[in-house]
């Protein structure tokens, strides 16, 4: 009987791993469909890619001065004071970071019982903890959600992502909400100059020192990519694609299940298949299914009965030490490896689509700047990205992937510096 159970379990795992496999032909199809979606989005035709203008080009490298950066992406809020010295050199002079949800349960600023005013007061308070009273600061604000911008300093939140639900922010100008909170907190010495997406910040930081940096991407709690789009005028502009919403993808029943019970079914399909917010939950759903034949440790299900109780971080660090039986350990490990590989393959396929769009048939150098816990911390993630890119792109050897560590915050300071430089040039 025990042997039979083992066989069933292996079949189940192999079957799941098979379902999560992305074949070379699929990579090809995804990159072509992604390129098509980019073109439709740019032409304002129906597309899953929002292609949002940032009103920023890559930096000249001459941006300098001391700036404040506020970086809010969902999990933590960071405030930094950065000194930009030009040519890619910067120094972080002060830094604070606070979680949006307290680990002891004492506060939670990303749930639907919290108002916009409460959330932005919390953000302004963190700024207040960093600034000196007798100094004035230009602020760059990284706000890592889909926003419609009509200038570099205003951004309407289209909708929350990453299962965030704070009331009264969707449809509002995020910089107005911040400005009002700064007034309430009497922080009159802080002047918001620019608001950017975290992908844009990641790209700006890399491009501050690297001429070839033209794609910025986040592979962390959420997923998204931006790139530099040449304009008819001869200039260029960074476009935030909101690629996490791309949806022409081969989904399994687990992807559908996760999507159905998410806050926003039908949205952020690529993100739900690739990002840290969701991989642990996908793994949990797969293992729950696997539990039907009664093969895994019952205690595992008691431990992880609540949705999202198995975080991606926990899934990755899962080991025999958790005290569950060996079958359970092997199952988590096997499913995690397959989910992580699929995530990197899908993301790489979208990079190929972008490269096709930028290059046409030409061959160019590109630096893809990436930040986020999956890329930075998960062994093998970068290798799978590189493998797919090398196998499928014409630019052999001309594509470099770099970690733009905490680039989103520094990028906001660079954006603020380029706005203030442009203002100085006008006056
Ligand atoms: C947001 C993007 C953001 C990405 C990474 C997604 O959920 O929609 O704007 O860039 O997460 O933080």
Tab-separated table of C-alpha atoms and ligand atoms in Angstrom:
chain	number	residue	atom	x	y	z
A	1	UNK	CA	0.000	0.000	0.000
A	2	UNK	CA	2.774	2.406	1.026
A	3	UNK	CA	4.650	1.681	-2.241
A	4	UNK	CA	1.527	2.318	-4.265
A	5	UNK	CA	1.083	5.694	-2.570
A	6	UNK	CA	4.656	6.624	-3.443
A	7	UNK	CA	4.058	5.783	-7.106
A	8	UNK	CA	0.877	7.855	-7.269
A	9	UNK	CA	2.668	10.763	-5.689
A	10	UNK	CA	5.560	10.674	-8.149
A	11	UNK	CA	3.064	10.509	-11.029
A	12	UNK	CA	1.267	13.506	-9.620
A	13	UNK	CA	4.444	15.529	-9.205
A	14	UNK	CA	5.744	14.606	-12.630
A	15	UNK	CA	2.414	15.535	-14.143
A	16	UNK	CA	2.433	18.942	-12.430
A	17	UNK	CA	6.029	19.588	-13.447
A	18	UNK	CA	5.097	18.661	-17.004
A	19	UNK	CA	2.175	21.094	-16.949
A	20	UNK	CA	4.444	23.894	-15.732
A	21	UNK	CA	6.991	23.315	-18.480
A	22	UNK	CA	7.347	26.054	-21.098
A	23	UNK	CA	8.465	24.616	-24.433
A	24	UNK	CA	10.800	26.449	-26.863
A	25	UNK	CA	7.956	26.966	-29.336
A	26	UNK	CA	5.850	28.522	-26.571
A	27	UNK	CA	8.678	30.947	-25.721
A	28	UNK	CA	8.698	31.968	-29.349
A	29	UNK	CA	4.930	32.455	-29.438
A	30	UNK	CA	4.909	34.435	-26.189
A	31	UNK	CA	7.644	36.805	-27.343
A	32	UNK	CA	5.849	37.406	-30.676
A	33	UNK	CA	2.502	37.951	-28.937
A	34	UNK	CA	4.157	40.265	-26.431
A	35	UNK	CA	5.714	42.343	-29.203
A	36	UNK	CA	2.299	42.496	-30.882
A	37	UNK	CA	0.677	43.631	-27.613
A	38	UNK	CA	3.329	46.379	-27.265
A	39	UNK	CA	2.529	47.662	-30.731
A	40	UNK	CA	-1.234	47.577	-30.126
A	41	UNK	CA	-0.797	49.358	-26.773
A	42	UNK	CA	1.367	52.079	-28.350
A	43	UNK	CA	-1.217	52.536	-31.095
A	44	UNK	CA	-3.951	52.854	-28.396
A	45	UNK	CA	-5.661	49.731	-29.701
A	46	UNK	CA	-7.015	47.110	-27.275
A	47	UNK	CA	-4.054	45.488	-25.526
A	48	UNK	CA	-3.232	43.927	-22.189
A	49	UNK	CA	-0.166	46.238	-22.075
A	50	UNK	CA	-0.978	49.739	-20.823
A	51	UNK	CA	2.217	51.300	-22.275
A	52	UNK	CA	2.167	54.265	-19.868
A	53	UNK	CA	4.372	57.274	-20.666
A	54	UNK	CA	6.770	58.319	-17.888
A	55	UNK	CA	7.641	61.765	-19.318
A	56	UNK	CA	11.280	60.899	-18.673
A	57	UNK	CA	14.207	59.934	-20.868
A	58	UNK	CA	17.341	58.182	-19.619
A	59	UNK	CA	19.612	60.475	-17.554
A	60	UNK	CA	22.560	62.375	-19.020
A	61	UNK	CA	24.840	61.270	-16.167
A	62	UNK	CA	25.421	64.874	-15.112
A	63	UNK	CA	22.541	64.974	-12.600
A	64	UNK	CA	23.866	65.953	-9.193
A	65	UNK	CA	22.854	67.282	-5.790
A	66	UNK	CA	21.157	66.006	-2.657
A	67	UNK	CA	17.632	64.627	-3.092
A	68	UNK	CA	15.058	62.814	-1.067
A	69	UNK	CA	13.455	59.627	-2.410
A	70	UNK	CA	10.296	57.938	-1.185
A	71	UNK	CA	9.880	54.374	-2.418
A	72	UNK	CA	6.501	52.695	-1.898
A	73	UNK	CA	5.872	49.386	-3.595
A	74	UNK	CA	3.591	47.521	-1.240
A	75	UNK	CA	5.692	45.472	1.142
A	76	UNK	CA	7.911	48.170	2.667
A	77	UNK	CA	8.259	51.888	2.491
A	78	UNK	CA	11.769	53.279	2.148
A	79	UNK	CA	12.919	56.847	2.465
A	80	UNK	CA	16.445	57.759	1.478
A	81	UNK	CA	18.522	60.897	1.218
A	82	UNK	CA	20.827	60.473	-1.768
A	83	UNK	CA	23.712	62.548	-2.921
A	84	UNK	CA	24.149	62.303	-6.677
A	85	UNK	CA	27.718	63.002	-7.759
A	86	UNK	CA	27.364	62.464	-11.517
A	87	UNK	CA	28.609	59.710	-13.880
A	88	UNK	CA	26.846	56.956	-12.038
A	89	UNK	CA	28.220	57.803	-8.621
A	90	UNK	CA	25.847	58.271	-5.708
A	91	UNK	CA	25.987	58.085	-1.943
A	92	UNK	CA	23.098	57.113	0.315
A	93	UNK	CA	23.352	59.564	3.207
A	94	UNK	CA	20.317	58.434	5.196
A	95	UNK	CA	17.996	55.525	4.919
A	96	UNK	CA	14.925	54.203	6.710
A	97	UNK	CA	12.657	51.313	5.842
A	98	UNK	CA	9.383	50.250	7.451
A	99	UNK	CA	7.005	47.427	6.643
A	100	UNK	CA	3.485	48.411	5.529
A	101	UNK	CA	2.105	45.645	7.721
A	102	UNK	CA	3.574	45.336	11.224
A	103	UNK	CA	4.785	41.843	12.033
A	104	UNK	CA	3.136	42.072	15.480
A	105	UNK	CA	-0.198	42.990	13.855
A	106	UNK	CA	-0.243	46.495	15.379
A	107	UNK	CA	-0.895	48.220	12.019
A	108	UNK	CA	-1.673	47.469	8.393
A	109	UNK	CA	-1.764	50.305	5.859
A	110	UNK	CA	-2.632	48.227	2.792
A	111	UNK	CA	-5.996	46.825	3.801
A	112	UNK	CA	-9.484	48.068	2.896
A	113	UNK	CA	-10.208	49.443	6.366
A	114	UNK	CA	-7.483	52.064	5.909
A	115	UNK	CA	-8.113	55.380	4.099
A	116	UNK	CA	-5.904	57.236	1.642
A	117	UNK	CA	-5.379	59.916	4.276
A	118	UNK	CA	-4.113	57.379	6.829
A	119	UNK	CA	-1.813	55.731	4.286
A	120	UNK	CA	-0.286	59.010	3.084
A	121	UNK	CA	0.054	60.347	6.622
A	122	UNK	CA	2.087	57.237	7.384
A	123	UNK	CA	4.295	57.851	4.325
A	124	UNK	CA	4.748	61.529	5.264
A	125	UNK	CA	5.649	60.555	8.835
A	126	UNK	CA	8.497	58.398	7.519
A	127	UNK	CA	9.718	61.332	5.426
A	128	UNK	CA	9.525	63.488	8.561
A	129	UNK	CA	11.784	61.038	10.369
A	130	UNK	CA	14.567	61.582	7.837
A	131	UNK	CA	14.565	65.286	6.941
A	132	UNK	CA	16.325	68.125	8.789
A	133	UNK	CA	14.071	71.052	9.683
A	134	UNK	CA	16.347	73.745	8.324
A	135	UNK	CA	17.092	72.080	4.968
A	136	UNK	CA	14.864	71.953	1.889
A	137	UNK	CA	14.580	68.909	-0.303
A	138	UNK	CA	13.455	68.041	-3.809
A	139	UNK	CA	11.621	64.722	-3.622
A	140	UNK	CA	11.410	61.866	-6.108
A	141	UNK	CA	8.553	59.505	-5.431
A	142	UNK	CA	8.570	55.892	-6.578
A	143	UNK	CA	5.026	54.568	-6.569
A	144	UNK	CA	5.011	51.013	-7.905
A	145	UNK	CA	1.510	50.638	-9.288
A	146	UNK	CA	-0.139	51.337	-12.647
A	147	UNK	CA	-0.557	55.096	-12.947
A	148	UNK	CA	-1.674	57.292	-15.783
A	149	UNK	CA	0.680	60.272	-15.995
A	150	UNK	CA	0.245	63.468	-17.975
A	151	UNK	CA	3.398	65.013	-16.591
A	152	UNK	CA	6.410	63.808	-14.643
A	153	UNK	CA	4.879	65.129	-11.425
A	154	UNK	CA	1.327	63.817	-11.472
A	155	UNK	CA	0.071	60.245	-11.522
A	156	UNK	CA	-3.467	58.903	-11.282
A	157	UNK	CA	-3.590	55.431	-9.757
A	158	UNK	CA	-5.539	53.301	-12.260
A	159	UNK	CA	-5.974	50.424	-9.828
A	160	UNK	CA	-4.111	48.694	-7.045
A	161	UNK	CA	-2.197	45.502	-7.744
A	162	UNK	CA	-0.420	42.955	-5.478
A	163	UNK	CA	-3.665	42.444	-3.474
A	164	UNK	CA	-3.483	45.925	-1.900
A	165	UNK	CA	-6.835	47.471	-0.992
A	166	UNK	CA	-6.401	50.835	0.796
A	167	UNK	CA	-9.568	52.897	0.240
A	168	UNK	CA	-9.809	56.145	-1.706
A	169	UNK	CA	-6.543	55.996	-3.669
A	170	UNK	CA	-7.691	54.444	-6.967
A	171	UNK	CA	-8.536	57.202	-9.446
A	172	UNK	CA	-6.703	59.855	-7.391
A	173	UNK	CA	-3.536	61.806	-8.170
A	174	UNK	CA	-1.038	60.164	-5.883
A	175	UNK	CA	1.222	63.180	-5.735
A	176	UNK	CA	-1.666	65.407	-4.621
A	177	UNK	CA	-2.411	62.892	-1.841
A	178	UNK	CA	1.238	63.032	-0.809
A	179	UNK	CA	1.400	66.820	-0.979
A	180	UNK	CA	-1.697	67.110	1.238
A	181	UNK	CA	-0.152	64.740	3.768
A	182	UNK	CA	3.114	66.744	3.734
A	183	UNK	CA	1.076	69.876	4.536
A	184	UNK	CA	-0.783	68.074	7.361
A	185	UNK	CA	2.587	67.010	8.797
A	186	UNK	CA	3.995	70.557	8.320
A	187	UNK	CA	6.773	69.284	6.073
A	188	UNK	CA	6.857	72.494	4.036
A	189	UNK	CA	10.528	71.975	3.233
A	190	UNK	CA	9.813	68.912	1.056
A	191	UNK	CA	8.982	69.619	-2.576
A	192	UNK	CA	7.775	66.667	-4.714
A	193	UNK	CA	9.311	67.015	-8.188
A	194	UNK	CA	8.801	63.688	-9.908
A	195	UNK	CA	6.767	60.515	-9.579
A	196	UNK	CA	7.917	57.309	-11.235
A	197	UNK	CA	7.261	53.586	-11.405
A	198	UNK	CA	9.848	51.297	-9.743
A	199	UNK	CA	10.819	49.768	-13.106
A	200	UNK	CA	11.617	53.301	-14.316
A	201	UNK	CA	13.709	53.941	-11.181
A	202	UNK	CA	15.583	50.688	-11.728
A	203	UNK	CA	16.365	51.677	-15.310
A	204	UNK	CA	17.332	55.278	-14.419
A	205	UNK	CA	19.826	54.065	-11.811
A	206	UNK	CA	21.514	51.677	-14.241
A	207	UNK	CA	21.444	54.233	-17.078
A	208	UNK	CA	23.097	56.849	-14.820
A	209	UNK	CA	26.373	55.012	-15.515
A	210	UNK	CA	25.623	52.675	-18.423
A	211	UNK	CA	24.845	54.049	-21.888
A	212	UNK	CA	23.400	50.752	-23.035
A	213	UNK	CA	20.797	50.415	-20.274
A	214	UNK	CA	17.429	50.592	-22.014
A	215	UNK	CA	15.219	48.079	-20.198
A	216	UNK	CA	14.284	48.120	-16.488
A	217	UNK	CA	12.443	45.320	-14.782
A	218	UNK	CA	11.240	44.189	-11.373
A	219	UNK	CA	11.133	40.488	-10.525
A	220	UNK	CA	10.048	40.663	-6.889
A	221	UNK	CA	6.752	40.779	-5.016
A	222	UNK	CA	5.309	42.157	-8.251
A	223	UNK	CA	6.476	41.990	-11.833
A	224	UNK	CA	6.731	44.665	-14.500
A	225	UNK	CA	9.106	46.014	-17.157
A	226	UNK	CA	9.777	49.380	-18.808
A	227	UNK	CA	11.940	50.286	-21.797
A	228	UNK	CA	13.164	53.273	-23.777
A	229	UNK	CA	10.928	54.038	-26.736
A	230	UNK	CA	12.367	56.199	-29.533
A	231	UNK	CA	9.954	59.002	-30.477
A	232	UNK	CA	9.213	60.495	-33.886
A	233	UNK	CA	10.713	63.788	-32.624
A	234	UNK	CA	14.131	62.146	-32.354
A	235	UNK	CA	13.957	62.107	-28.538
A	236	UNK	CA	12.993	59.068	-26.555
A	237	UNK	CA	10.807	58.329	-23.549
A	238	UNK	CA	10.717	55.553	-20.977
A	239	UNK	CA	7.461	53.615	-21.214
A	240	UNK	CA	6.076	51.712	-18.245
A	241	UNK	CA	4.455	48.736	-19.924
A	242	UNK	CA	2.684	47.289	-16.870
A	243	UNK	CA	3.710	43.977	-18.387
A	244	UNK	CA	2.423	42.082	-15.348
A	245	UNK	CA	-0.977	42.454	-16.986
A	246	UNK	CA	0.085	40.580	-20.163
A	247	UNK	CA	-2.347	37.727	-20.624
A	248	UNK	CA	-1.710	35.613	-23.742
A	249	UNK	CA	-0.192	32.787	-21.745
A	250	UNK	CA	-0.600	29.033	-21.298
A	251	UNK	CA	-2.299	28.735	-17.896
A	252	UNK	CA	-2.795	25.639	-15.741
A	253	UNK	CA	-5.884	24.951	-13.638
A	254	UNK	CA	-3.937	26.248	-10.610
A	255	UNK	CA	-3.307	29.590	-12.316
A	256	UNK	CA	-7.036	29.838	-13.023
A	257	UNK	CA	-7.887	28.889	-9.450
A	258	UNK	CA	-5.525	31.518	-8.006
A	259	UNK	CA	-6.815	34.173	-10.389
A	260	UNK	CA	-10.489	33.389	-9.584
A	261	UNK	CA	-9.997	33.877	-5.861
A	262	UNK	CA	-7.741	36.940	-6.186
A	263	UNK	CA	-8.890	40.525	-5.540
A	264	UNK	CA	-8.944	41.319	-9.237
A	265	UNK	CA	-9.744	38.246	-11.339
A	266	UNK	CA	-8.718	38.528	-14.976
A	267	UNK	CA	-6.058	41.152	-14.277
A	268	UNK	CA	-2.268	40.882	-13.857
A	269	UNK	CA	-2.170	37.386	-15.381
A	270	UNK	CA	1.589	37.360	-16.101
A	271	UNK	CA	2.266	38.760	-12.632
A	272	UNK	CA	0.133	36.026	-11.044
A	273	UNK	CA	2.278	33.409	-12.845
A	274	UNK	CA	5.660	34.967	-12.136
A	275	UNK	CA	5.809	37.228	-9.082
A	276	UNK	CA	6.802	36.596	-5.488
A	277	UNK	CA	3.379	37.605	-4.203
A	278	UNK	CA	1.888	34.558	-5.934
A	279	UNK	CA	4.418	31.726	-6.360
A	280	UNK	CA	4.049	30.464	-2.782
A	281	UNK	CA	0.266	30.487	-3.113
A	282	UNK	CA	0.435	28.579	-6.417
A	283	UNK	CA	2.648	26.003	-4.721
A	284	UNK	CA	0.141	25.703	-1.856
A	285	UNK	CA	-2.766	25.191	-4.271
A	286	UNK	CA	-0.857	22.504	-6.160
A	287	UNK	CA	0.031	20.667	-2.964
A	288	UNK	CA	-3.554	20.855	-1.701
A	289	UNK	CA	-4.565	19.097	-4.895
A	290	UNK	CA	-1.808	16.591	-4.357
A	291	UNK	CA	-3.201	15.979	-0.879
A	292	UNK	CA	-6.323	14.390	-2.235
A	293	UNK	CA	-4.742	10.987	-2.594
A	294	UNK	CA	-3.643	11.476	1.052
A	295	UNK	CA	0.079	11.363	0.415
A	296	UNK	CA	1.560	14.379	2.109
A	297	UNK	CA	1.994	15.162	5.764
A	298	UNK	CA	-1.378	16.157	7.290
A	299	UNK	CA	0.366	18.693	9.512
A	300	UNK	CA	1.522	20.557	6.430
A	301	UNK	CA	-2.084	21.316	5.520
A	302	UNK	CA	-2.945	22.292	9.068
A	303	UNK	CA	-0.015	24.697	8.959
A	304	UNK	CA	-0.781	26.141	5.535
A	305	UNK	CA	-4.576	26.034	5.399
A	306	UNK	CA	-5.061	29.793	4.894
A	307	UNK	CA	-4.644	31.372	1.433
A	308	UNK	CA	-1.226	32.999	1.035
A	309	UNK	CA	0.017	31.364	4.254
A	310	UNK	CA	2.845	29.743	2.277
A	311	UNK	CA	4.893	32.750	1.196
A	312	UNK	CA	7.355	32.496	-1.684
A	313	UNK	CA	10.203	33.157	0.714
A	314	UNK	CA	9.089	30.288	2.922
A	315	UNK	CA	8.573	28.024	-0.095
A	316	UNK	CA	12.124	28.701	-1.293
A	317	UNK	CA	13.649	28.142	2.139
A	318	UNK	CA	11.512	25.085	2.870
A	319	UNK	CA	13.675	22.275	4.093
A	320	UNK	CA	13.651	18.998	5.934
A	321	UNK	CA	14.026	21.031	9.116
A	322	UNK	CA	10.360	22.069	8.997
A	323	UNK	CA	9.601	18.700	10.572
A	324	UNK	CA	7.252	17.407	7.862
A	325	UNK	CA	7.809	14.039	6.251
A	326	UNK	CA	10.298	13.574	3.407
A	327	UNK	CA	7.553	13.258	0.754
A	328	UNK	CA	6.228	16.656	1.727
A	329	UNK	CA	9.668	18.213	1.614
A	330	UNK	CA	10.390	16.713	-1.811
A	331	UNK	CA	7.021	17.786	-3.163
A	332	UNK	CA	7.484	21.425	-2.067
A	333	UNK	CA	11.004	21.433	-3.467
A	334	UNK	CA	9.942	19.930	-6.810
A	335	UNK	CA	6.951	22.229	-7.289
A	336	UNK	CA	8.923	25.302	-6.191
A	337	UNK	CA	11.696	24.546	-8.699
A	338	UNK	CA	9.174	24.138	-11.521
A	339	UNK	CA	7.321	27.355	-10.611
A	340	UNK	CA	10.532	29.367	-10.381
A	341	UNK	CA	11.810	28.059	-13.696
A	342	UNK	CA	8.485	28.838	-15.368
A	343	UNK	CA	8.534	32.341	-13.903
A	344	UNK	CA	12.007	33.093	-15.318
A	345	UNK	CA	11.140	31.555	-18.711
A	346	UNK	CA	7.981	33.652	-19.068
A	347	UNK	CA	9.755	36.844	-18.026
A	348	UNK	CA	12.621	36.130	-20.463
A	349	UNK	CA	10.105	35.557	-23.264
A	350	UNK	CA	8.705	39.050	-22.658
A	351	UNK	CA	12.249	40.526	-22.736
A	352	UNK	CA	12.695	38.878	-26.131
A	353	UNK	CA	9.487	40.539	-27.303
A	354	UNK	CA	10.815	43.934	-26.182
A	355	UNK	CA	14.193	43.365	-27.874
A	356	UNK	CA	12.421	42.415	-31.108
A	357	UNK	CA	10.390	45.616	-30.839
A	358	UNK	CA	13.391	47.878	-30.209
A	359	UNK	CA	15.827	46.290	-32.624
A	360	UNK	CA	13.729	45.190	-35.565
A	361	UNK	CA	16.290	43.208	-37.514
A	362	UNK	CA	19.270	45.251	-36.268
A	363	UNK	CA	21.754	44.040	-33.681
A	364	UNK	CA	22.468	46.265	-30.707
A	365	UNK	CA	23.929	46.252	-27.223
A	366	UNK	CA	21.418	46.211	-24.391
A	367	UNK	CA	21.659	46.286	-20.631
A	368	UNK	CA	18.579	44.980	-18.849
A	369	UNK	CA	18.545	46.387	-15.309
A	370	UNK	CA	16.643	44.185	-12.885
A	371	UNK	CA	15.770	44.419	-9.223
A	372	UNK	CA	13.604	42.336	-6.909
A	373	UNK	CA	13.950	39.417	-4.563
A	374	UNK	CA	13.403	36.661	-7.160
A	375	UNK	CA	16.205	37.934	-9.370
A	376	UNK	CA	18.502	38.859	-6.531
A	377	UNK	CA	17.991	35.999	-4.125
A	378	UNK	CA	16.686	32.891	-5.855
A	379	UNK	CA	19.535	30.663	-7.027
A	380	UNK	CA	19.235	29.884	-10.716
A	381	UNK	CA	16.673	32.588	-11.592
A	382	UNK	CA	19.193	34.761	-13.432
A	383	UNK	CA	20.696	31.714	-15.178
A	384	UNK	CA	17.322	30.685	-16.631
A	385	UNK	CA	16.716	34.251	-17.865
A	386	UNK	CA	20.153	34.268	-19.527
A	387	UNK	CA	19.717	30.803	-21.000
A	388	UNK	CA	16.458	31.740	-22.700
A	389	UNK	CA	17.855	35.049	-23.950
A	390	UNK	CA	21.039	33.495	-25.331
A	391	UNK	CA	19.160	30.663	-27.072
A	392	UNK	CA	16.595	32.907	-28.690
A	393	UNK	CA	18.090	36.272	-29.468
A	394	UNK	CA	20.149	37.479	-32.419
A	395	UNK	CA	22.173	39.791	-30.170
A	396	UNK	CA	24.403	36.983	-28.919
A	397	UNK	CA	26.759	38.325	-26.302
A	398	UNK	CA	25.366	41.833	-26.550
A	399	UNK	CA	22.735	41.548	-23.836
A	400	UNK	CA	23.802	42.106	-20.274
A	401	UNK	CA	21.608	41.514	-17.232
A	402	UNK	CA	22.552	43.620	-14.213
A	403	UNK	CA	21.213	43.831	-10.704
A	404	UNK	CA	20.120	47.401	-10.033
A	405	UNK	CA	20.047	46.922	-6.286
A	406	UNK	CA	17.542	49.292	-4.662
A	407	UNK	CA	17.608	51.153	-7.973
A	408	UNK	CA	13.968	52.130	-7.673
A	409	UNK	CA	14.672	54.606	-4.846
A	410	UNK	CA	17.907	56.047	-6.238
A	411	UNK	CA	16.137	56.330	-9.608
A	412	UNK	CA	13.509	58.603	-8.021
A	413	UNK	CA	16.304	60.902	-6.839
A	414	UNK	CA	17.779	60.911	-10.366
A	415	UNK	CA	14.330	61.765	-11.781
A	416	UNK	CA	13.961	64.620	-9.262
A	417	UNK	CA	17.460	65.861	-10.163
A	418	UNK	CA	16.747	65.884	-13.882
A	419	UNK	CA	13.491	67.808	-13.303
A	420	UNK	CA	15.268	70.370	-11.141
A	421	UNK	CA	18.117	70.636	-13.695
A	422	UNK	CA	15.546	71.242	-16.472
A	423	UNK	CA	13.802	73.889	-14.325
A	424	UNK	CA	17.148	75.628	-13.705
A	425	UNK	CA	17.875	75.628	-17.451
A	426	UNK	CA	14.522	77.295	-18.189
A	427	UNK	CA	14.830	80.039	-15.585
B	1	LIG	C1	2.687	46.969	-10.492
B	1	LIG	C2	3.794	47.653	-11.255
B	1	LIG	C3	5.107	47.468	-10.513
B	1	LIG	C4	5.362	45.984	-10.232
B	1	LIG	C5	6.634	45.743	-9.458
B	1	LIG	C6	3.052	45.518	-10.205
B	1	LIG	O1	2.076	44.934	-9.396
B	1	LIG	O2	1.486	47.015	-11.246
B	1	LIG	O3	3.512	49.026	-11.413
B	1	LIG	O4	6.134	47.985	-11.309
B	1	LIG	O5	4.285	45.462	-9.483
B	1	LIG	O6	6.624	46.369	-8.230
